[in-house]
């Protein structure tokens, strides 16, 4: 037996878990509905690599805070025992199977989340569009001609389309926040070390990448972060623990925050006038809510930031490609890897120890400058994406770059604010606060100080209350299937 799709999709994860606990609906009903929903939305959006599974491949706790809630994982980094991982590359087309769960997967399961599918990602999660030779193009349920954005697009597509209430994602240059902006969702990139990458990694991409999730509501983001954050034995780093639960933070309305606002473009891609208007409207809303809003110039030079980021990128790509080729038993060649991946691989292989040391020194300089700027502000508000209507094909003519820096700049220039928070490790959050005239989401980016996710979530909850987005739904959505 299954629920009506409209009833199922009306819940966020918190609400669905409560309905299961209270006996309003059974976990079996929810599971059957989720399987059908994921299958139907995948047929329209191409968002699934493996699944949906009628029987969960790994069993969750039944008493977790999200007990019985369906969940999907992005097909890179976070993995479950016995479930193949392909990482969007032909080099692993048969799948890499692990004999255990990652620490984050264990925490997802302890929270009661029920794994129903793995979602699409570009090759090795190295692009700003969810396209690969392995799985094809993942579409945006709001408009199939507009990219769903970055490497967590499969997860974002299914959440936005109502197939699951939230999904795993990770972020090495914006891949939680970018698809959240494109799909009208909440996307938090936590502080560095807030969520463990163990046991497989001490850090990913030189500490630039971090694991977490995409949700529909701020309270779901807060509850999930409460469930999965924290040091795991053997981790290289640990984050300062929060002074209060993240859920408690969302129940308190902040006043008098010092908020910096800028809609200027950090890259050569101009900011759409509709996006500028959305940022200005956000500034007005924040003023009306009692905060001190100041228009500022961005404190960091983007092109210098990208130079440092590119070295870490190349270094990480070289290591990853080498390992993946060995595991897959394939040559490092165009037969198995994209031209853009190979350019970054070759650049990474050309780097020396001093190149890497100098890049880390520049990252430190950027991080210190950002921290100094943020000493005078509680958060900074910017557009998550510079443009609203970026087609799925916008990288088609650029997938064979001459240099690694050319590719990295192309990947990040539509979303230039995002990678700053990967380099600094500070938390950042996309909220789906505004819309364009044609109804497409416009994401607003909240940047914070290190380890202050609670403040960002508190502000995001206030904005969600003032300008709710729960009832906004894309044209491709499970509710229209009833």
Short mmCIF file of C-alpha atoms in Angstrom, two decimals:
data_model
loop_
_atom_site.label_atom_id
_atom_site.label_comp_id
_atom_site.label_asym_id
_atom_site.label_seq_id
_atom_site.Cartn_x
_atom_site.Cartn_y
_atom_site.Cartn_z
CA UNK A 1 0.00 0.00 0.00
CA UNK A 2 1.22 3.50 -0.76
CA UNK A 3 0.28 7.07 0.07
CA UNK A 4 -0.99 9.60 -2.42
CA UNK A 5 1.96 11.46 -3.87
CA UNK A 6 0.48 14.83 -2.92
CA UNK A 7 0.16 13.75 0.72
CA UNK A 8 3.68 12.31 0.74
CA UNK A 9 5.29 15.38 -0.84
CA UNK A 10 3.48 17.75 1.51
CA UNK A 11 5.79 16.66 4.35
CA UNK A 12 9.36 17.72 4.91
CA UNK A 13 11.56 15.05 6.54
CA UNK A 14 10.73 16.25 10.05
CA UNK A 15 7.00 16.14 9.37
CA UNK A 16 7.18 12.75 7.67
CA UNK A 17 9.11 11.24 10.57
CA UNK A 18 6.53 12.61 13.02
CA UNK A 19 3.67 11.17 10.95
CA UNK A 20 5.33 7.74 11.03
CA UNK A 21 5.97 7.95 14.79
CA UNK A 22 2.40 9.04 15.47
CA UNK A 23 0.93 6.22 13.40
CA UNK A 24 -0.67 8.56 10.84
CA UNK A 25 1.11 6.58 8.14
CA UNK A 26 3.25 3.45 8.25
CA UNK A 27 6.92 3.25 7.35
CA UNK A 28 6.02 0.62 4.74
CA UNK A 29 3.52 2.97 3.09
CA UNK A 30 6.11 5.71 2.99
CA UNK A 31 8.74 3.37 1.57
CA UNK A 32 6.49 2.08 -1.22
CA UNK A 33 5.50 5.62 -2.11
CA UNK A 34 9.14 6.75 -2.18
CA UNK A 35 10.18 3.87 -4.46
CA UNK A 36 7.42 4.74 -6.92
CA UNK A 37 8.16 8.47 -6.68
CA UNK A 38 11.89 8.06 -7.29
CA UNK A 39 11.23 5.73 -10.21
CA UNK A 40 8.75 8.08 -11.83
CA UNK A 41 10.86 11.20 -11.35
CA UNK A 42 14.00 9.43 -12.56
CA UNK A 43 12.19 8.57 -15.78
CA UNK A 44 11.67 12.31 -16.34
CA UNK A 45 14.86 13.77 -14.87
CA UNK A 46 17.55 11.07 -15.17
CA UNK A 47 18.72 11.47 -11.59
CA UNK A 48 19.43 7.90 -10.43
CA UNK A 49 22.52 5.72 -10.88
CA UNK A 50 21.41 2.67 -8.86
CA UNK A 51 17.96 2.00 -7.45
CA UNK A 52 15.35 2.57 -6.33
CA UNK A 53 15.72 -0.46 -4.08
CA UNK A 54 12.56 -2.14 -2.84
CA UNK A 55 14.64 -3.56 0.00
CA UNK A 56 17.15 -1.13 1.56
CA UNK A 57 20.72 -2.35 0.95
CA UNK A 58 21.67 -1.35 4.50
CA UNK A 59 19.23 -1.29 7.40
CA UNK A 60 18.68 1.91 9.41
CA UNK A 61 17.84 2.27 13.07
CA UNK A 62 14.09 2.23 13.67
CA UNK A 63 14.22 4.69 16.56
CA UNK A 64 16.18 7.50 14.92
CA UNK A 65 14.86 11.04 14.68
CA UNK A 66 14.18 10.48 10.97
CA UNK A 67 12.97 6.91 11.42
CA UNK A 68 11.42 5.64 8.17
CA UNK A 69 12.23 8.73 6.07
CA UNK A 70 13.44 7.90 2.51
CA UNK A 71 16.85 9.21 1.54
CA UNK A 72 19.22 9.12 -1.43
CA UNK A 73 22.99 9.46 -1.60
CA UNK A 74 25.13 11.13 -4.21
CA UNK A 75 27.30 8.56 -5.96
CA UNK A 76 30.63 9.84 -4.69
CA UNK A 77 32.50 9.77 -1.33
CA UNK A 78 29.70 8.68 1.04
CA UNK A 79 29.02 4.98 0.52
CA UNK A 80 27.12 2.05 1.98
CA UNK A 81 28.33 -1.49 2.42
CA UNK A 82 27.75 -3.57 -0.71
CA UNK A 83 26.43 -0.68 -2.83
CA UNK A 84 28.48 0.01 -6.00
CA UNK A 85 29.96 3.50 -6.37
CA UNK A 86 30.81 4.77 -9.86
CA UNK A 87 31.66 8.42 -9.27
CA UNK A 88 30.26 9.41 -12.66
CA UNK A 89 33.22 7.96 -14.57
CA UNK A 90 33.58 5.27 -17.21
CA UNK A 91 36.69 4.15 -15.35
CA UNK A 92 34.38 2.72 -12.65
CA UNK A 93 31.41 1.78 -14.83
CA UNK A 94 31.12 -1.63 -13.13
CA UNK A 95 31.17 0.00 -9.70
CA UNK A 96 33.47 -0.04 -6.71
CA UNK A 97 31.94 -2.05 -3.86
CA UNK A 98 32.98 -1.40 -0.26
CA UNK A 99 32.86 -3.85 2.63
CA UNK A 100 31.74 -1.18 5.11
CA UNK A 101 29.91 2.13 5.53
CA UNK A 102 31.49 5.54 5.78
CA UNK A 103 31.17 7.31 9.12
CA UNK A 104 28.61 9.67 7.62
CA UNK A 105 26.56 6.78 6.26
CA UNK A 106 26.56 5.22 9.73
CA UNK A 107 25.20 8.47 11.13
CA UNK A 108 22.54 8.70 8.42
CA UNK A 109 21.45 5.17 9.31
CA UNK A 110 21.52 5.87 13.05
CA UNK A 111 19.19 8.81 12.36
CA UNK A 112 16.75 6.32 10.81
CA UNK A 113 17.09 7.38 7.17
CA UNK A 114 16.16 4.68 4.66
CA UNK A 115 18.44 4.51 1.62
CA UNK A 116 16.46 4.09 -1.60
CA UNK A 117 18.86 5.11 -4.42
CA UNK A 118 22.19 6.59 -5.47
CA UNK A 119 22.09 9.81 -7.49
CA UNK A 120 23.95 11.14 -10.50
CA UNK A 121 27.12 13.20 -10.50
CA UNK A 122 29.50 14.38 -13.24
CA UNK A 123 32.83 12.63 -13.59
CA UNK A 124 34.54 12.63 -10.16
CA UNK A 125 32.19 15.51 -9.21
CA UNK A 126 34.39 17.94 -11.15
CA UNK A 127 31.84 20.07 -13.01
CA UNK A 128 29.15 22.70 -12.48
CA UNK A 129 26.62 20.65 -14.49
CA UNK A 130 25.39 17.15 -13.68
CA UNK A 131 26.37 15.55 -16.97
CA UNK A 132 28.59 12.55 -17.61
CA UNK A 133 29.35 10.04 -20.34
CA UNK A 134 28.34 7.35 -17.87
CA UNK A 135 24.83 8.55 -17.01
CA UNK A 136 23.96 11.37 -19.43
CA UNK A 137 22.27 14.66 -18.50
CA UNK A 138 20.31 15.18 -15.27
CA UNK A 139 17.47 17.65 -15.76
CA UNK A 140 16.07 20.42 -13.61
CA UNK A 141 12.40 19.87 -12.63
CA UNK A 142 11.80 23.64 -12.76
CA UNK A 143 12.88 23.90 -16.39
CA UNK A 144 14.55 21.06 -18.28
CA UNK A 145 16.45 23.53 -20.47
CA UNK A 146 18.14 25.11 -17.42
CA UNK A 147 20.94 23.30 -15.62
CA UNK A 148 20.14 21.80 -12.23
CA UNK A 149 23.66 22.85 -11.31
CA UNK A 150 26.95 21.43 -10.09
CA UNK A 151 27.79 17.89 -9.09
CA UNK A 152 24.95 17.19 -6.63
CA UNK A 153 22.29 17.75 -9.28
CA UNK A 154 20.81 14.26 -9.04
CA UNK A 155 20.11 14.68 -5.35
CA UNK A 156 18.71 18.19 -5.83
CA UNK A 157 16.44 17.11 -8.69
CA UNK A 158 14.80 14.37 -6.64
CA UNK A 159 14.30 16.58 -3.58
CA UNK A 160 12.86 19.44 -5.63
CA UNK A 161 10.54 17.06 -7.47
CA UNK A 162 9.16 15.69 -4.20
CA UNK A 163 10.57 12.17 -4.63
CA UNK A 164 12.46 12.36 -1.31
CA UNK A 165 12.39 15.09 1.34
CA UNK A 166 16.17 15.45 1.60
CA UNK A 167 19.33 13.95 0.14
CA UNK A 168 23.05 13.55 0.66
CA UNK A 169 25.32 15.98 -1.19
CA UNK A 170 28.87 17.26 -0.96
CA UNK A 171 30.55 20.55 -1.77
CA UNK A 172 34.06 21.12 -3.11
CA UNK A 173 33.37 24.39 -4.93
CA UNK A 174 29.68 24.97 -4.38
CA UNK A 175 28.04 21.63 -5.15
CA UNK A 176 25.62 21.73 -2.21
CA UNK A 177 24.71 25.39 -2.60
CA UNK A 178 24.60 25.64 -6.41
CA UNK A 179 22.03 22.90 -7.09
CA UNK A 180 20.08 24.09 -4.06
CA UNK A 181 19.89 27.52 -5.71
CA UNK A 182 18.93 26.07 -9.10
CA UNK A 183 16.28 23.76 -7.63
CA UNK A 184 14.76 26.05 -4.99
CA UNK A 185 16.15 24.22 -1.94
CA UNK A 186 18.07 24.76 1.28
CA UNK A 187 21.75 23.91 0.95
CA UNK A 188 24.21 24.26 3.84
CA UNK A 189 27.93 23.79 3.38
CA UNK A 190 29.08 23.24 6.97
CA UNK A 191 32.38 24.44 8.39
CA UNK A 192 35.47 22.41 7.62
CA UNK A 193 35.64 19.31 9.89
CA UNK A 194 32.04 19.71 11.03
CA UNK A 195 31.09 16.48 9.23
CA UNK A 196 33.53 13.57 9.13
CA UNK A 197 34.88 12.27 5.82
CA UNK A 198 36.18 9.14 7.55
CA UNK A 199 37.31 6.51 7.40
CA UNK A 200 38.34 6.83 3.75
CA UNK A 201 39.63 10.39 3.92
CA UNK A 202 41.40 12.66 6.36
CA UNK A 203 40.37 15.55 4.13
CA UNK A 204 39.10 15.90 0.56
CA UNK A 205 40.68 18.21 -2.03
CA UNK A 206 43.06 19.73 0.49
CA UNK A 207 40.26 20.40 2.94
CA UNK A 208 38.16 22.30 0.39
CA UNK A 209 35.38 19.70 0.15
CA UNK A 210 32.88 18.69 2.81
CA UNK A 211 29.95 16.31 3.12
CA UNK A 212 26.36 17.06 4.08
CA UNK A 213 22.92 17.34 2.41
CA UNK A 214 20.22 19.25 0.52
CA UNK A 215 16.77 19.75 2.06
CA UNK A 216 13.49 21.60 1.55
CA UNK A 217 13.25 23.24 4.97
CA UNK A 218 15.62 24.94 7.38
CA UNK A 219 14.45 22.78 10.26
CA UNK A 220 15.36 19.63 8.33
CA UNK A 221 18.85 21.02 7.70
CA UNK A 222 19.25 21.80 11.40
CA UNK A 223 17.92 18.42 12.62
CA UNK A 224 20.12 16.51 10.20
CA UNK A 225 23.21 18.50 11.16
CA UNK A 226 22.45 17.76 14.82
CA UNK A 227 22.35 14.07 13.90
CA UNK A 228 25.53 13.77 11.83
CA UNK A 229 28.02 16.42 12.99
CA UNK A 230 30.96 15.76 15.25
CA UNK A 231 34.41 14.25 15.49
CA UNK A 232 34.93 10.65 14.44
CA UNK A 233 37.82 8.72 16.02
CA UNK A 234 40.80 9.03 13.71
CA UNK A 235 39.75 12.29 12.06
CA UNK A 236 42.61 14.67 11.36
CA UNK A 237 40.68 17.73 12.53
CA UNK A 238 37.79 18.55 14.84
CA UNK A 239 35.36 21.46 14.69
CA UNK A 240 34.47 23.54 17.73
CA UNK A 241 31.20 22.04 19.05
CA UNK A 242 28.11 24.25 18.82
CA UNK A 243 26.98 26.06 21.97
CA UNK A 244 23.38 24.99 21.32
CA UNK A 245 21.64 22.43 19.15
CA UNK A 246 21.14 23.56 15.58
CA UNK A 247 17.43 22.92 15.88
CA UNK A 248 17.28 25.20 18.93
CA UNK A 249 19.00 27.88 16.85
CA UNK A 250 16.20 27.76 14.29
CA UNK A 251 13.64 28.41 17.05
CA UNK A 252 15.25 31.69 18.06
CA UNK A 253 14.79 34.81 15.96
CA UNK A 254 17.93 36.94 15.79
CA UNK A 255 17.79 40.72 16.10
CA UNK A 256 20.25 43.47 15.27
CA UNK A 257 22.63 41.33 13.21
CA UNK A 258 25.31 43.23 11.30
CA UNK A 259 24.72 42.07 7.74
CA UNK A 260 26.91 42.94 4.77
CA UNK A 261 25.25 42.84 1.34
CA UNK A 262 26.70 42.93 -2.14
CA UNK A 263 25.36 41.91 -5.53
CA UNK A 264 28.54 42.71 -7.43
CA UNK A 265 30.03 39.98 -9.57
CA UNK A 266 33.33 38.60 -8.36
CA UNK A 267 34.01 37.02 -11.80
CA UNK A 268 33.68 38.19 -15.40
CA UNK A 269 30.11 36.84 -15.58
CA UNK A 270 27.73 39.76 -14.95
CA UNK A 271 24.93 39.41 -12.43
CA UNK A 272 21.45 39.32 -13.98
CA UNK A 273 19.26 42.32 -13.14
CA UNK A 274 16.66 39.96 -11.66
CA UNK A 275 19.33 38.54 -9.36
CA UNK A 276 20.43 42.05 -8.33
CA UNK A 277 16.78 42.87 -7.59
CA UNK A 278 16.51 39.68 -5.50
CA UNK A 279 19.55 40.61 -3.42
CA UNK A 280 18.20 44.14 -2.94
CA UNK A 281 14.82 42.76 -1.90
CA UNK A 282 16.57 40.51 0.60
CA UNK A 283 18.41 43.52 2.02
CA UNK A 284 15.10 45.36 2.43
CA UNK A 285 13.54 42.33 4.13
CA UNK A 286 16.49 42.04 6.52
CA UNK A 287 16.20 45.71 7.41
CA UNK A 288 12.48 45.27 8.06
CA UNK A 289 13.33 42.36 10.36
CA UNK A 290 15.46 44.67 12.49
CA UNK A 291 18.96 43.97 11.25
CA UNK A 292 21.73 46.46 10.45
CA UNK A 293 22.36 46.15 6.72
CA UNK A 294 25.37 47.67 4.97
CA UNK A 295 26.19 47.55 1.27
CA UNK A 296 29.84 46.55 0.84
CA UNK A 297 32.41 45.67 -1.78
CA UNK A 298 33.53 42.07 -1.69
CA UNK A 299 36.77 41.81 0.31
CA UNK A 300 38.44 39.05 -1.74
CA UNK A 301 39.92 39.16 -5.26
CA UNK A 302 38.29 36.24 -7.09
CA UNK A 303 41.03 35.72 -9.66
CA UNK A 304 43.68 35.41 -6.95
CA UNK A 305 41.38 33.01 -5.14
CA UNK A 306 41.01 30.87 -8.27
CA UNK A 307 44.78 30.70 -8.78
CA UNK A 308 45.19 29.11 -5.36
CA UNK A 309 42.09 26.96 -5.76
CA UNK A 310 43.35 25.61 -9.09
CA UNK A 311 46.54 24.23 -7.53
CA UNK A 312 44.57 22.35 -4.87
CA UNK A 313 42.12 21.19 -7.56
CA UNK A 314 44.91 19.90 -9.82
CA UNK A 315 46.67 18.18 -6.95
CA UNK A 316 43.43 16.49 -5.87
CA UNK A 317 42.43 15.48 -9.41
CA UNK A 318 45.86 13.93 -10.07
CA UNK A 319 45.64 11.81 -6.93
CA UNK A 320 42.03 10.80 -7.55
CA UNK A 321 42.49 9.87 -11.22
CA UNK A 322 45.57 7.80 -10.38
CA UNK A 323 43.67 5.89 -7.69
CA UNK A 324 40.50 5.45 -9.75
CA UNK A 325 42.43 4.17 -12.78
CA UNK A 326 44.24 1.64 -10.61
CA UNK A 327 41.03 0.48 -8.93
CA UNK A 328 39.17 0.26 -12.25
CA UNK A 329 42.10 -1.44 -14.00
CA UNK A 330 42.03 1.10 -16.84
CA UNK A 331 44.46 3.40 -18.61
CA UNK A 332 44.51 7.11 -17.85
CA UNK A 333 43.22 8.03 -21.29
CA UNK A 334 40.28 9.67 -23.10
CA UNK A 335 38.67 6.24 -23.35
CA UNK A 336 37.88 6.42 -19.64
CA UNK A 337 38.29 10.04 -18.52
CA UNK A 338 36.96 13.37 -19.83
CA UNK A 339 39.33 15.78 -21.56
CA UNK A 340 38.77 18.37 -18.83
CA UNK A 341 39.64 15.79 -16.16
CA UNK A 342 42.81 14.82 -18.00
CA UNK A 343 43.92 18.45 -18.35
CA UNK A 344 43.60 18.94 -14.60
CA UNK A 345 45.26 15.56 -13.96
CA UNK A 346 48.25 16.49 -16.11
CA UNK A 347 48.51 19.87 -14.41
CA UNK A 348 48.40 18.21 -11.01
CA UNK A 349 51.11 15.76 -12.00
CA UNK A 350 53.34 18.67 -13.04
CA UNK A 351 53.15 20.35 -9.62
CA UNK A 352 55.91 20.18 -7.06
CA UNK A 353 55.95 20.38 -3.30
CA UNK A 354 56.65 24.13 -3.35
CA UNK A 355 53.68 24.76 -5.64
CA UNK A 356 51.42 23.07 -3.14
CA UNK A 357 53.02 24.85 -0.18
CA UNK A 358 52.59 28.22 -1.90
CA UNK A 359 48.94 27.46 -2.64
CA UNK A 360 48.32 26.61 1.00
CA UNK A 361 50.02 29.87 1.96
CA UNK A 362 47.71 31.80 -0.36
CA UNK A 363 44.71 29.94 1.06
CA UNK A 364 45.85 31.00 4.52
CA UNK A 365 46.16 34.62 3.41
CA UNK A 366 42.65 34.55 1.89
CA UNK A 367 41.23 32.90 5.01
CA UNK A 368 42.80 35.53 7.29
CA UNK A 369 41.51 38.38 5.15
CA UNK A 370 38.02 36.94 5.12
CA UNK A 371 38.10 36.46 8.90
CA UNK A 372 39.25 40.06 9.37
CA UNK A 373 36.40 41.31 7.19
CA UNK A 374 33.85 39.16 9.01
CA UNK A 375 34.97 40.48 12.40
CA UNK A 376 32.80 43.48 11.52
CA UNK A 377 29.83 41.48 10.19
CA UNK A 378 27.72 38.56 11.36
CA UNK A 379 26.98 37.39 7.83
CA UNK A 380 27.35 38.49 4.23
CA UNK A 381 24.52 38.20 1.70
CA UNK A 382 25.22 37.62 -1.99
CA UNK A 383 23.72 35.83 -5.00
CA UNK A 384 24.50 32.11 -5.09
CA UNK A 385 24.33 32.15 -8.90
CA UNK A 386 25.06 35.15 -11.10
CA UNK A 387 22.50 34.18 -13.76
CA UNK A 388 19.04 32.61 -13.69
CA UNK A 389 18.83 30.91 -17.08
CA UNK A 390 22.00 28.88 -17.60
CA UNK A 391 21.32 26.08 -20.11
CA UNK A 392 22.30 22.46 -19.57
CA UNK A 393 24.52 22.83 -22.66
CA UNK A 394 26.53 25.83 -21.50
CA UNK A 395 29.75 23.81 -21.11
CA UNK A 396 29.41 21.88 -24.38
CA UNK A 397 31.94 24.04 -26.22
CA UNK A 398 34.32 24.24 -23.24
CA UNK A 399 34.88 20.61 -22.23
CA UNK A 400 38.33 20.43 -23.87
CA UNK A 401 40.15 23.29 -22.12
CA UNK A 402 43.73 24.15 -22.97
CA UNK A 403 44.71 24.50 -19.30
CA UNK A 404 43.46 23.49 -15.89
CA UNK A 405 42.95 27.11 -14.81
CA UNK A 406 40.79 27.68 -17.88
CA UNK A 407 38.55 24.77 -16.86
CA UNK A 408 38.38 25.69 -13.17
CA UNK A 409 37.54 29.29 -13.99
CA UNK A 410 34.84 28.15 -16.43
CA UNK A 411 33.33 25.78 -13.87
CA UNK A 412 33.20 28.37 -11.10
CA UNK A 413 32.61 31.72 -12.83
CA UNK A 414 28.80 31.40 -12.83
CA UNK A 415 28.91 30.92 -9.04
CA UNK A 416 32.00 32.87 -7.99
CA UNK A 417 31.09 33.46 -4.34
CA UNK A 418 30.82 29.75 -3.58
CA UNK A 419 34.44 28.58 -3.72
CA UNK A 420 35.55 31.22 -1.18
CA UNK A 421 33.85 29.17 1.53
CA UNK A 422 35.59 25.99 0.40
CA UNK A 423 38.98 27.69 0.65
CA UNK A 424 38.30 29.38 3.99
CA UNK A 425 36.36 26.47 5.44
CA UNK A 426 33.69 28.85 6.74
CA UNK A 427 30.02 27.83 6.62
CA UNK A 428 27.68 29.07 3.91
CA UNK A 429 24.02 28.50 3.17
CA UNK A 430 21.73 28.87 0.17
CA UNK A 431 18.14 29.82 0.88
CA UNK A 432 15.49 29.71 -1.91
CA UNK A 433 14.17 33.07 -0.90
CA UNK A 434 13.37 34.75 -4.22
CA UNK A 435 12.04 33.90 -7.66
CA UNK A 436 12.48 35.26 -11.17
CA UNK A 437 9.54 36.64 -13.17
CA UNK A 438 9.08 33.24 -14.84
CA UNK A 439 9.02 31.48 -11.47
CA UNK A 440 12.53 30.00 -11.52
CA UNK A 441 14.27 30.00 -8.12
CA UNK A 442 16.85 32.63 -7.24
CA UNK A 443 19.15 31.49 -4.45
CA UNK A 444 20.42 33.88 -1.80
CA UNK A 445 23.83 33.02 -0.34
CA UNK A 446 24.48 33.59 3.37
CA UNK A 447 28.16 33.47 4.29
CA UNK A 448 29.18 33.14 7.91
CA UNK A 449 32.07 32.99 10.34
CA UNK A 450 33.88 29.76 11.05
CA UNK A 451 31.85 27.28 13.12
CA UNK A 452 28.81 29.60 13.29
CA UNK A 453 26.32 27.42 11.45
CA UNK A 454 23.85 28.07 14.26
CA UNK A 455 23.72 31.78 13.43
CA UNK A 456 23.19 31.10 9.71
CA UNK A 457 20.43 28.61 10.47
CA UNK A 458 18.76 31.01 12.89
CA UNK A 459 18.74 33.76 10.26
CA UNK A 460 17.61 31.34 7.54
CA UNK A 461 14.67 30.21 9.69
CA UNK A 462 13.68 33.83 10.22
CA UNK A 463 13.77 34.45 6.47
CA UNK A 464 11.79 31.26 5.79
CA UNK A 465 9.13 32.42 8.25
CA UNK A 466 8.99 35.90 6.70
CA UNK A 467 8.89 34.69 3.09
CA UNK A 468 7.87 30.99 3.04
CA UNK A 469 8.88 28.80 0.12
CA UNK A 470 7.37 25.41 1.10
CA UNK A 471 4.45 25.67 -1.32
CA UNK A 472 6.54 26.56 -4.36
CA UNK A 473 6.76 23.52 -6.61
CA UNK A 474 8.35 22.92 -10.00
CA UNK A 475 6.28 21.79 -13.00
CA UNK A 476 7.79 18.32 -12.80
CA UNK A 477 6.70 17.10 -9.37
CA UNK A 478 5.26 13.92 -7.89
CA UNK A 479 2.14 15.73 -6.69
CA UNK A 480 0.89 16.12 -10.27
CA UNK A 481 0.95 12.33 -10.74
CA UNK A 482 -2.07 11.66 -8.51
#
